[in-house]
PDB file of C-alpha atoms in Angstrom:
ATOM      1  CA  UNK A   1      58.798  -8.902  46.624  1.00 54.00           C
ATOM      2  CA  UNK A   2      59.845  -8.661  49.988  1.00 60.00           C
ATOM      3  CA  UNK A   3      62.498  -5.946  51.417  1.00 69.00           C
ATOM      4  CA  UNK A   4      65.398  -6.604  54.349  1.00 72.00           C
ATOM      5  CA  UNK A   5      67.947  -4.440  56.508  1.00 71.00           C
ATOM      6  CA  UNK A   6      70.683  -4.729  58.491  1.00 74.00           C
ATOM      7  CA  UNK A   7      71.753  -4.099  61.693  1.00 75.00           C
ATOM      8  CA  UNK A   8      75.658  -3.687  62.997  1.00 81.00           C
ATOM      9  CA  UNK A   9      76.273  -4.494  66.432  1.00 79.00           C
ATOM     10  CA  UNK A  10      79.731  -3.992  67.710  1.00 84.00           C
ATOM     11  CA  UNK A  11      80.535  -5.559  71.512  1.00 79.00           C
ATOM     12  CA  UNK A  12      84.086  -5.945  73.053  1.00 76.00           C
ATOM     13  CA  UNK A  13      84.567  -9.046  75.240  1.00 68.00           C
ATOM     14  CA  UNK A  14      85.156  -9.090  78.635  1.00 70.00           C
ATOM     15  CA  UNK A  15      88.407  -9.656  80.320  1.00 63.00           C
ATOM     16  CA  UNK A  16      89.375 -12.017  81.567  1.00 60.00           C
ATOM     17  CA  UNK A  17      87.279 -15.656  80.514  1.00 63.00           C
ATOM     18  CA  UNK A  18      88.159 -18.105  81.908  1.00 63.00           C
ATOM     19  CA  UNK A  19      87.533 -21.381  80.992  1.00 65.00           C
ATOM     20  CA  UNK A  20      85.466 -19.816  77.790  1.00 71.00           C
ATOM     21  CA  UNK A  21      86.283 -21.692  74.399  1.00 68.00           C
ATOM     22  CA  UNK A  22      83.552 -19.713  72.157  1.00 77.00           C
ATOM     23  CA  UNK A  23      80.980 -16.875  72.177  1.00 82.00           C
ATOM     24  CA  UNK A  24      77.301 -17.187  70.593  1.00 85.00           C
ATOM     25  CA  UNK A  25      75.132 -14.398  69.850  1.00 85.00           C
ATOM     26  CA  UNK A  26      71.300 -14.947  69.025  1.00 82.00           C
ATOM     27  CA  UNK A  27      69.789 -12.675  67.208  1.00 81.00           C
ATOM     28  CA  UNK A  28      65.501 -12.620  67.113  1.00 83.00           C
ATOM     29  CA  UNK A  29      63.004 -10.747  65.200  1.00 83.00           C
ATOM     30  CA  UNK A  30      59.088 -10.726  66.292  1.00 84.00           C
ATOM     31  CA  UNK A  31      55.941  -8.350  64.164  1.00 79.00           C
ATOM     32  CA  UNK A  32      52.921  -6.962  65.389  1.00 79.00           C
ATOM     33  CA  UNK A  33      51.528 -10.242  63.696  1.00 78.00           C
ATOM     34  CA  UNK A  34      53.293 -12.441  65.962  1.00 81.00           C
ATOM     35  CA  UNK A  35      55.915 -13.801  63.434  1.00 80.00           C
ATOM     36  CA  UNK A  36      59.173 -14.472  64.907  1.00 87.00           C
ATOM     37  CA  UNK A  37      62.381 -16.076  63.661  1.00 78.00           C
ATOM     38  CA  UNK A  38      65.798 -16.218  64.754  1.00 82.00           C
ATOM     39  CA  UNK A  39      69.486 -16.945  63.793  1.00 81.00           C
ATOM     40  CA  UNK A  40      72.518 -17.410  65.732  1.00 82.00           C
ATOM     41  CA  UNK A  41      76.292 -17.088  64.953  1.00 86.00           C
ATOM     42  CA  UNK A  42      79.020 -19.318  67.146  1.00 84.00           C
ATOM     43  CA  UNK A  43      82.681 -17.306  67.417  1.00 80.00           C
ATOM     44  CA  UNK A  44      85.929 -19.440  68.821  1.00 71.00           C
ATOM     45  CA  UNK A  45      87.637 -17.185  71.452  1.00 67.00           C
ATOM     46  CA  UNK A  46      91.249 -17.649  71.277  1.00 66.00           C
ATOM     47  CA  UNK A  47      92.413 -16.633  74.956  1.00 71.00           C
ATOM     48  CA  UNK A  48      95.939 -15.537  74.771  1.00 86.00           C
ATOM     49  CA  UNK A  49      98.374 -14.589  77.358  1.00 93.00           C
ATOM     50  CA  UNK A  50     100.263 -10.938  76.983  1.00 95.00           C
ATOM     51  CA  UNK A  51     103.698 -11.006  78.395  1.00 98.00           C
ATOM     52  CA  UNK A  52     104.981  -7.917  80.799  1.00 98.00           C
ATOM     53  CA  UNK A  53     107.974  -7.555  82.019  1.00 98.00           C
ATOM     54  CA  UNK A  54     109.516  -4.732  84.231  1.00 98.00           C
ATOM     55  CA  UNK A  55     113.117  -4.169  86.262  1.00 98.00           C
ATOM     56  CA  UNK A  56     113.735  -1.625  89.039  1.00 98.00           C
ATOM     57  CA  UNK A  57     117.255  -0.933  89.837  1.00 98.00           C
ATOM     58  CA  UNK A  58     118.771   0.670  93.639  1.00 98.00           C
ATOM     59  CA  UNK A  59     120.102   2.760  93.509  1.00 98.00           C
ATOM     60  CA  UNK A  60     119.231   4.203  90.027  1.00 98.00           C
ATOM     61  CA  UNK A  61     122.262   6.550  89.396  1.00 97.00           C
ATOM     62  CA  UNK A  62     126.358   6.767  89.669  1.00 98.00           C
ATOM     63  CA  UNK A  63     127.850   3.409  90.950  1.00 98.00           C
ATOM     64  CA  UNK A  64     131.070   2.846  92.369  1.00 97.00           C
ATOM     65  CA  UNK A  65     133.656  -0.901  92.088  1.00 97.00           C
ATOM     66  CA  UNK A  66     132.608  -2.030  95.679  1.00 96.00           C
ATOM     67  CA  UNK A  67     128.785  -0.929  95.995  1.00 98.00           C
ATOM     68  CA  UNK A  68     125.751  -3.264  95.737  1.00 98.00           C
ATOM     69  CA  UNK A  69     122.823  -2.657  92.988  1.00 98.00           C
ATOM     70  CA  UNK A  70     119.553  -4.193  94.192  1.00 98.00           C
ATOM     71  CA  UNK A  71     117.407  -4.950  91.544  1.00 98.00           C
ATOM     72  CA  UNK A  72     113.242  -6.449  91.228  1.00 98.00           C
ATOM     73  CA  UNK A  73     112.123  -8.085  88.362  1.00 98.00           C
ATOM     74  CA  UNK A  74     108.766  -9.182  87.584  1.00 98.00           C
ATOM     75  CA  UNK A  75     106.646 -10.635  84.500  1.00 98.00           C
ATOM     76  CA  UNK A  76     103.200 -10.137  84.496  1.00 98.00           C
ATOM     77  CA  UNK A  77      99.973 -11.864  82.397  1.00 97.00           C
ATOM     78  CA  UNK A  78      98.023  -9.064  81.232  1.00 94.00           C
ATOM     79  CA  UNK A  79      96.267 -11.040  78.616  1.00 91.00           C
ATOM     80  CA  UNK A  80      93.122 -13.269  78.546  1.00 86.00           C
ATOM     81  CA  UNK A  81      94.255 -16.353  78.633  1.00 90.00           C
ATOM     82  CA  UNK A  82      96.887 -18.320  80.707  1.00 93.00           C
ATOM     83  CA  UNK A  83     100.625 -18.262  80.254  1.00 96.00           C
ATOM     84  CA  UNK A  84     101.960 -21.459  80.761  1.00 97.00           C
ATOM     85  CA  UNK A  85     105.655 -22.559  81.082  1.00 98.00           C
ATOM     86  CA  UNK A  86     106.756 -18.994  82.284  1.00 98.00           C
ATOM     87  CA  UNK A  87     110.646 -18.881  82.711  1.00 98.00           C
ATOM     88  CA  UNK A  88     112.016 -15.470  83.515  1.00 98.00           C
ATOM     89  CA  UNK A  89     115.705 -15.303  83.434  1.00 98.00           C
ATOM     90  CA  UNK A  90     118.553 -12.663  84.485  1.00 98.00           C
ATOM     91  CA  UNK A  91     122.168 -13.059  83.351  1.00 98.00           C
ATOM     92  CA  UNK A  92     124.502 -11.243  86.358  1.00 98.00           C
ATOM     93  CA  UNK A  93     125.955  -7.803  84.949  1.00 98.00           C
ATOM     94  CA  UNK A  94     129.133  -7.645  83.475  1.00 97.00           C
ATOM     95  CA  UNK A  95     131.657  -6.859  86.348  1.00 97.00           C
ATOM     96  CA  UNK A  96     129.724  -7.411  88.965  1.00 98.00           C
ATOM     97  CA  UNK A  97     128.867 -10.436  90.947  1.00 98.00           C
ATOM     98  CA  UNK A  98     125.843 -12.161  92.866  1.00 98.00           C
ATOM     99  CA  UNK A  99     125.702 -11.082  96.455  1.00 98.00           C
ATOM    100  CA  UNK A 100     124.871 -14.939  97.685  1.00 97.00           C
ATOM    101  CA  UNK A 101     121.408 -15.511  99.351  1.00 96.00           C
ATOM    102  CA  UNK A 102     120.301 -12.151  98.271  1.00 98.00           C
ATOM    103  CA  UNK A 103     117.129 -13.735  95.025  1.00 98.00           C
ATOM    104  CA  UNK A 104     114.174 -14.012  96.586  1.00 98.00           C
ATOM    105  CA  UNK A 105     111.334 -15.421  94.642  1.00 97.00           C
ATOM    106  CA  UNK A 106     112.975 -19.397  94.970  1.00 97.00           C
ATOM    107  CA  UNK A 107     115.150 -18.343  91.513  1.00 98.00           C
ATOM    108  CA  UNK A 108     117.865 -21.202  90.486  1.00 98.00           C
ATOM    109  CA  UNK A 109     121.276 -19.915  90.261  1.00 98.00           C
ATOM    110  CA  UNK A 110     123.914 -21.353  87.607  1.00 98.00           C
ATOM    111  CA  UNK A 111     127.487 -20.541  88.507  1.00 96.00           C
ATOM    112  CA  UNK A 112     127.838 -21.791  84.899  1.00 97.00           C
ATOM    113  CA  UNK A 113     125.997 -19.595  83.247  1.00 98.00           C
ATOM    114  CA  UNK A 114     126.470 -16.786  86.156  1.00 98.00           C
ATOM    115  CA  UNK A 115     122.070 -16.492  85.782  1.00 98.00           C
ATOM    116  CA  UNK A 116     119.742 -16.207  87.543  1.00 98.00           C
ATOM    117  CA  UNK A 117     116.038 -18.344  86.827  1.00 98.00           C
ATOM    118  CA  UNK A 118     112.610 -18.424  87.796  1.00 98.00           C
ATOM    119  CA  UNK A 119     110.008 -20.588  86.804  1.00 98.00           C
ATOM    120  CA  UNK A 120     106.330 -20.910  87.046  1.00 98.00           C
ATOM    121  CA  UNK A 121     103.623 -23.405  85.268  1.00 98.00           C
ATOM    122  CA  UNK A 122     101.015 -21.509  85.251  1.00 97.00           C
ATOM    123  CA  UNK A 123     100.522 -17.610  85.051  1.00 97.00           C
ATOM    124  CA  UNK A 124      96.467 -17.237  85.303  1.00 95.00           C
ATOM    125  CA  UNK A 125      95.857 -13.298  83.404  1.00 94.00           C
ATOM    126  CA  UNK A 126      96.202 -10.326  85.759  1.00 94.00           C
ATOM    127  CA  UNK A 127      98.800 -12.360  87.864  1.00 97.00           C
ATOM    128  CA  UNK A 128     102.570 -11.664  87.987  1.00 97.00           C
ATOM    129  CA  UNK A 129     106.409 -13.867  88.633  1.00 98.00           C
ATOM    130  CA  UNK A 130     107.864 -11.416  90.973  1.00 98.00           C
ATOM    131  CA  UNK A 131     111.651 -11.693  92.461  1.00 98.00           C
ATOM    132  CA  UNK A 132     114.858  -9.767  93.567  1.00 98.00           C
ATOM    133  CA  UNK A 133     118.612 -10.038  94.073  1.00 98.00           C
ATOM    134  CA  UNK A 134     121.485  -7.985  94.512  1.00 98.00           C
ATOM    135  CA  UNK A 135     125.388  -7.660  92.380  1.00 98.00           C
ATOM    136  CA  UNK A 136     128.724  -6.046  94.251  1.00 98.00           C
ATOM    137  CA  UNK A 137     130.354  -4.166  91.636  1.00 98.00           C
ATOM    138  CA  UNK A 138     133.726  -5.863  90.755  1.00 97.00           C
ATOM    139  CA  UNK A 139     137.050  -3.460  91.423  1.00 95.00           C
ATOM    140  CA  UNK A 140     138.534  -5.470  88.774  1.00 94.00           C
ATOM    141  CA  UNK A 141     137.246  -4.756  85.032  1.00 95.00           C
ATOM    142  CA  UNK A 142     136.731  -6.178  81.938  1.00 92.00           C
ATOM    143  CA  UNK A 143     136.275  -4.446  78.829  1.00 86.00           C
ATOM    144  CA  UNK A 144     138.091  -1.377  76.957  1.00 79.00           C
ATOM    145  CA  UNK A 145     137.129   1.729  79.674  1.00 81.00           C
ATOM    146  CA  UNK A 146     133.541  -0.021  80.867  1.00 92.00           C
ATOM    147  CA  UNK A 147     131.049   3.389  81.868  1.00 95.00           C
ATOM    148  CA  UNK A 148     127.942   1.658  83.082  1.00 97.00           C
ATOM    149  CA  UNK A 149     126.161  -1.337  84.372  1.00 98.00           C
ATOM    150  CA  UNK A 150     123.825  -2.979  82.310  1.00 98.00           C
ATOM    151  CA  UNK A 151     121.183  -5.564  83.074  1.00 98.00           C
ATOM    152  CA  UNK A 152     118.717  -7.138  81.563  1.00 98.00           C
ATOM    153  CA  UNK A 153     116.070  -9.859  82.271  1.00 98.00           C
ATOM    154  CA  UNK A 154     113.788 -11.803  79.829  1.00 98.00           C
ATOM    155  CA  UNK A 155     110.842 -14.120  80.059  1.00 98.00           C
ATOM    156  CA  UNK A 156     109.325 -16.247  78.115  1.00 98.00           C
ATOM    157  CA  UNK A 157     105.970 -18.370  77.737  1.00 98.00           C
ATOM    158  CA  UNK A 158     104.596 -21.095  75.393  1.00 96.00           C
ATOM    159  CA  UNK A 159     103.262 -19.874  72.508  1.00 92.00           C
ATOM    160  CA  UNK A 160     104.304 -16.135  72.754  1.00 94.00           C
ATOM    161  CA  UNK A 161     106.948 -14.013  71.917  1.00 94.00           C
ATOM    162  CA  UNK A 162     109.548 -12.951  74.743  1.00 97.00           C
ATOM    163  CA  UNK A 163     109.672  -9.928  76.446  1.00 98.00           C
ATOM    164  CA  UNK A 164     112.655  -8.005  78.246  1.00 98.00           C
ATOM    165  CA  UNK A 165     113.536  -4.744  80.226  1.00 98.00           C
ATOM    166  CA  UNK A 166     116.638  -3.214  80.840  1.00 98.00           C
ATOM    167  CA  UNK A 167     118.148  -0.892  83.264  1.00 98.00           C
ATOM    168  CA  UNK A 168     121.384   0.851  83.302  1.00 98.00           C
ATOM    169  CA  UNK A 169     123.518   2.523  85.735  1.00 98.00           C
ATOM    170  CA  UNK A 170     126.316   4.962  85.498  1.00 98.00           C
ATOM    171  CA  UNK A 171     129.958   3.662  86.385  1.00 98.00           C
ATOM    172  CA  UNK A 172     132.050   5.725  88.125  1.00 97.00           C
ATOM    173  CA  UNK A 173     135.613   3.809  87.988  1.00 95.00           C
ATOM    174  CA  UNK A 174     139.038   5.420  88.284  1.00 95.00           C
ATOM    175  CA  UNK A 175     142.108   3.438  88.193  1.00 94.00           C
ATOM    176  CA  UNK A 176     145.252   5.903  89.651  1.00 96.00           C
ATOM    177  CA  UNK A 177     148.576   4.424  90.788  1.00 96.00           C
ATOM    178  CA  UNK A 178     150.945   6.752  92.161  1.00 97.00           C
ATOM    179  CA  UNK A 179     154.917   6.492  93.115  1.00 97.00           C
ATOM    180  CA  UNK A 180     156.927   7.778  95.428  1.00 97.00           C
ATOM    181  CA  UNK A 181     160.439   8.279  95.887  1.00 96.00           C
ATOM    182  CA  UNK A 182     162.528   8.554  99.741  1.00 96.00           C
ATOM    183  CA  UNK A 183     166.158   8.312 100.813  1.00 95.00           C
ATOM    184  CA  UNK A 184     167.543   7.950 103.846  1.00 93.00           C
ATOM    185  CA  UNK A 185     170.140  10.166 104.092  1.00 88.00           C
ATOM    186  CA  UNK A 186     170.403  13.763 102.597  1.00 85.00           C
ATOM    187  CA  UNK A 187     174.623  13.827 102.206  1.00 87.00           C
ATOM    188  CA  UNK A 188     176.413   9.999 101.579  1.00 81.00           C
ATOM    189  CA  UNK A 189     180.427   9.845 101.684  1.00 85.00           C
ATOM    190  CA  UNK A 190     182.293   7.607  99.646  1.00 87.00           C
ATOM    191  CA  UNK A 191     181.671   3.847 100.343  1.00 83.00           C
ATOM    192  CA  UNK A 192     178.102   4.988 102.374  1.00 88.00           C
ATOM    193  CA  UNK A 193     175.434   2.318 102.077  1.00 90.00           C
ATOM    194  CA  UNK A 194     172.214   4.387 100.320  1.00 92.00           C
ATOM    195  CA  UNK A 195     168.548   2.751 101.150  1.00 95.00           C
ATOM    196  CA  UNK A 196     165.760   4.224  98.666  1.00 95.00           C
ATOM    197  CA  UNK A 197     162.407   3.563  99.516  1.00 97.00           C
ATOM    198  CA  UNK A 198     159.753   3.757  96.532  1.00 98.00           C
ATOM    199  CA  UNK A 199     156.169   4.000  97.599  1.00 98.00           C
ATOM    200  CA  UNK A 200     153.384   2.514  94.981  1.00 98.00           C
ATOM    201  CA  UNK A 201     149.777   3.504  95.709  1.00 97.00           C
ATOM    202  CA  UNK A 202     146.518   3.208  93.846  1.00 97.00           C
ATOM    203  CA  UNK A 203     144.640   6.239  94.759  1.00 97.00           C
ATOM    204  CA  UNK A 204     141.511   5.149  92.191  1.00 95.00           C
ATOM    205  CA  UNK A 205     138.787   3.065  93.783  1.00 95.00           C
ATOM    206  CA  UNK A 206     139.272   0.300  91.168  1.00 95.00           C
ATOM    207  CA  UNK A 207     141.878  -2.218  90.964  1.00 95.00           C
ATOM    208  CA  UNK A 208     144.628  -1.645  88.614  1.00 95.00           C
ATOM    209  CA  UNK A 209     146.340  -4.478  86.953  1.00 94.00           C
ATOM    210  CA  UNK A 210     149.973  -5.668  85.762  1.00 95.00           C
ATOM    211  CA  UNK A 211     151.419  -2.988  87.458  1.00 97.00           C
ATOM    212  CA  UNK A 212     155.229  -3.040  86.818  1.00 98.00           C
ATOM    213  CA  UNK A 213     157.579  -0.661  88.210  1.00 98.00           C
ATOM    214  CA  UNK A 214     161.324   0.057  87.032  1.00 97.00           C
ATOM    215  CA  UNK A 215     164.070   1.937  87.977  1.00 96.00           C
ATOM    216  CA  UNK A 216     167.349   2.449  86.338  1.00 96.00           C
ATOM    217  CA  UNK A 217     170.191   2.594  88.880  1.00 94.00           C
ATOM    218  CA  UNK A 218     172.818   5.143  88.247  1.00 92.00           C
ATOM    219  CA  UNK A 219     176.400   4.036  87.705  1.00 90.00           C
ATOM    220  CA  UNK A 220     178.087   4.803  90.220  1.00 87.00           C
ATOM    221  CA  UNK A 221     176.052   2.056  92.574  1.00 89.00           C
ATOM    222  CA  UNK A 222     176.976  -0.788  93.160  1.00 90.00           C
ATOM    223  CA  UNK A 223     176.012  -3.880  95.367  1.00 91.00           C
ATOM    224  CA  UNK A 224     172.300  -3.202  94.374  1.00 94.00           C
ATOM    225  CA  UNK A 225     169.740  -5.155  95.994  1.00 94.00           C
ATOM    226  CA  UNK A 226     165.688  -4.869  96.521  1.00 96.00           C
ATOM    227  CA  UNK A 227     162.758  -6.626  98.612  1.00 97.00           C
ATOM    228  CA  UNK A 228     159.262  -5.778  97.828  1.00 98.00           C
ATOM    229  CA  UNK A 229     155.994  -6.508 100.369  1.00 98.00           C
ATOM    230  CA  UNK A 230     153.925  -7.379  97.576  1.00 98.00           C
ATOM    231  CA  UNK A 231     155.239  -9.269  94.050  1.00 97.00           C
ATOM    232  CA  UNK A 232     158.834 -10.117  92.666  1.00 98.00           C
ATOM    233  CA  UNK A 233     161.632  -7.609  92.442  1.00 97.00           C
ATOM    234  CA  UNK A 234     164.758  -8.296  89.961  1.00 97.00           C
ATOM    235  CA  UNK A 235     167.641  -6.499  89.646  1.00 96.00           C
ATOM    236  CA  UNK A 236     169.381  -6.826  86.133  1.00 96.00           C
ATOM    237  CA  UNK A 237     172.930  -6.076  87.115  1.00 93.00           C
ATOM    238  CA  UNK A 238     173.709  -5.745  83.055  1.00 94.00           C
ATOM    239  CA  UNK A 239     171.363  -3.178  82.349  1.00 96.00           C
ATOM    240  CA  UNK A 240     171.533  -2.288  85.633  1.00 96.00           C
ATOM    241  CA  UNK A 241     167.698  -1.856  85.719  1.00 97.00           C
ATOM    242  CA  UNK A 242     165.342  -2.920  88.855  1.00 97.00           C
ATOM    243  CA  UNK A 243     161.994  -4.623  87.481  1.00 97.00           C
ATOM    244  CA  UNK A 244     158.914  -5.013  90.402  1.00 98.00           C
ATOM    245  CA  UNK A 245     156.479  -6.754  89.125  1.00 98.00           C
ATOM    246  CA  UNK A 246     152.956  -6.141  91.493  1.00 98.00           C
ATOM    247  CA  UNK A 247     150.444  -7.701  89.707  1.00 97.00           C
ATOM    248  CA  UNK A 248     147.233  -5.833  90.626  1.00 96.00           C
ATOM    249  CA  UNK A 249     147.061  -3.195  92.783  1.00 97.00           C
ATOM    250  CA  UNK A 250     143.737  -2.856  94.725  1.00 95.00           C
ATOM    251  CA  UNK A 251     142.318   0.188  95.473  1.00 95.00           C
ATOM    252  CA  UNK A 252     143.917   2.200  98.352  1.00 95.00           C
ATOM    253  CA  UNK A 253     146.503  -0.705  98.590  1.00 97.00           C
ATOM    254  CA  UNK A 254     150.492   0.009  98.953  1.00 98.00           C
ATOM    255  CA  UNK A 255     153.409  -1.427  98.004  1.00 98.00           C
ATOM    256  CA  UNK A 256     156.905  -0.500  99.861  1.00 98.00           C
ATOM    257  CA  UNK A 257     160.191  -1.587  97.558  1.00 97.00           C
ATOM    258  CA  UNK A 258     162.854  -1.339  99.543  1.00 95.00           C
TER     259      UNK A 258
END
């Protein structure tokens, strides 16, 4: 009877192939005699696109309400085969807004959706979508004591899942109003008209908001009035308690009541 063995060949396939759809490997035996034969083996190659995505931020640390983050995102196709339909897109951080002009990379900006898109048909392996843009950190802010600045792109592709990246930077935010207190005279007779000047400053370098300021006018005033250079003053003659009402108070901003 006759006897057989086997050889295992292992190979890893080159990258990348384009235009490739299958690999075939021939295999051939030959004897002293001169006998030969030979067999053969056909394998599909599936080319598939990898997805990578990567975000830079500038500066990378402590931010302040007022200062611009610059940021570069970029997707690249480190697979085999092409990524087609490639749509990379970056929602604008949470309190902060797009410095106009700034994307580069021809991006598509939705004041809707307050995003940022780029789009490519075809994304051959080893190339990459590139672009940038820059946010100005709102002095007004949302959210219960916000402590960074997040951002996040994404990008997607037929047939593969998506990818993202994230940065984060630091927020340094401090909302302080202050008050001060002045009259005009340091002795008053009988009958002497009194002018009290209160002084409302926010010392913080972000904005804060209903700001409301009251005084209770002692009793033995009378003929109480107020003017204010910024919101409404009331005087409650009842109560006998002056209401300003400011509104927001932007950082290094002052308000005279008068």
């Amino acid at each position: 009877g006759g006897t057989e063995d086997s050889v295992t060949l292992t190979v890893r396939l080159k990258t990348p192939l384009p235009g490739v759809e299958s690999i075939t490997n021939v295999a051939t035996i030959r004897d002293d005699a001169g006998n030969t034969d030979e067999d053969s083996d056909t394998v599909p190659v599936r080319a598939l696109p990898l997805l990578v995505v990567t975000k830079t931020n500038t500066p990378t640390g402590e931010v302040e309400p007022g200062e611009v983050i610059s940021y570069e995102v970029c997707v690249e196709n480190t697979g085999v085969g092409d990524a087609t339909n490639v749509v990379m897109t970056d929602p604008i951080p949470t309190n902060t807004t797009y410095v106009p002009g700034s994307a580069t990379g021809s991006p598509v900006f939705s004041e809707i959706t307050n995003t940022l898109t780029w789009t490519q048909a075809t994304l051959a392996p080893g190339a990459e979508l590139c672009g940038t843009f820059q946010v100005r950190i709102n002095t007004i802010l949302t959210g219960a004591n916000p402590d960074s600045i997040d951002n996040t792109v994404t990008a997607r592709a037929d047939g593969v899942d998506p990818k993202s990246a994230t940065v984060s930077n630091p927020l340094l935010a401090i909302v302080d109003p202050l008050i001060f207190k002045a009259v005009d005279r340091s002795e008053v007779m009988v009958g002497d008209e009194i002018v009290f000047t209160l002084t409302i400053r926010n010392d913080g370098n972000a904005a804060a908001t209903n700001v409301v300021v009251t005084d209770q006018i002692p009793t033995r005033m009378e003929g109480v009035s107020a003017t204010t250079t910024k919101g409404v003053a009331v005087y409650d003659s009842v109560t006998r308690l002056l209401t300003v009402t400011v509104g927001q108070l932007n950082p290094s901003e002052t308000v005279i009541v008068i």
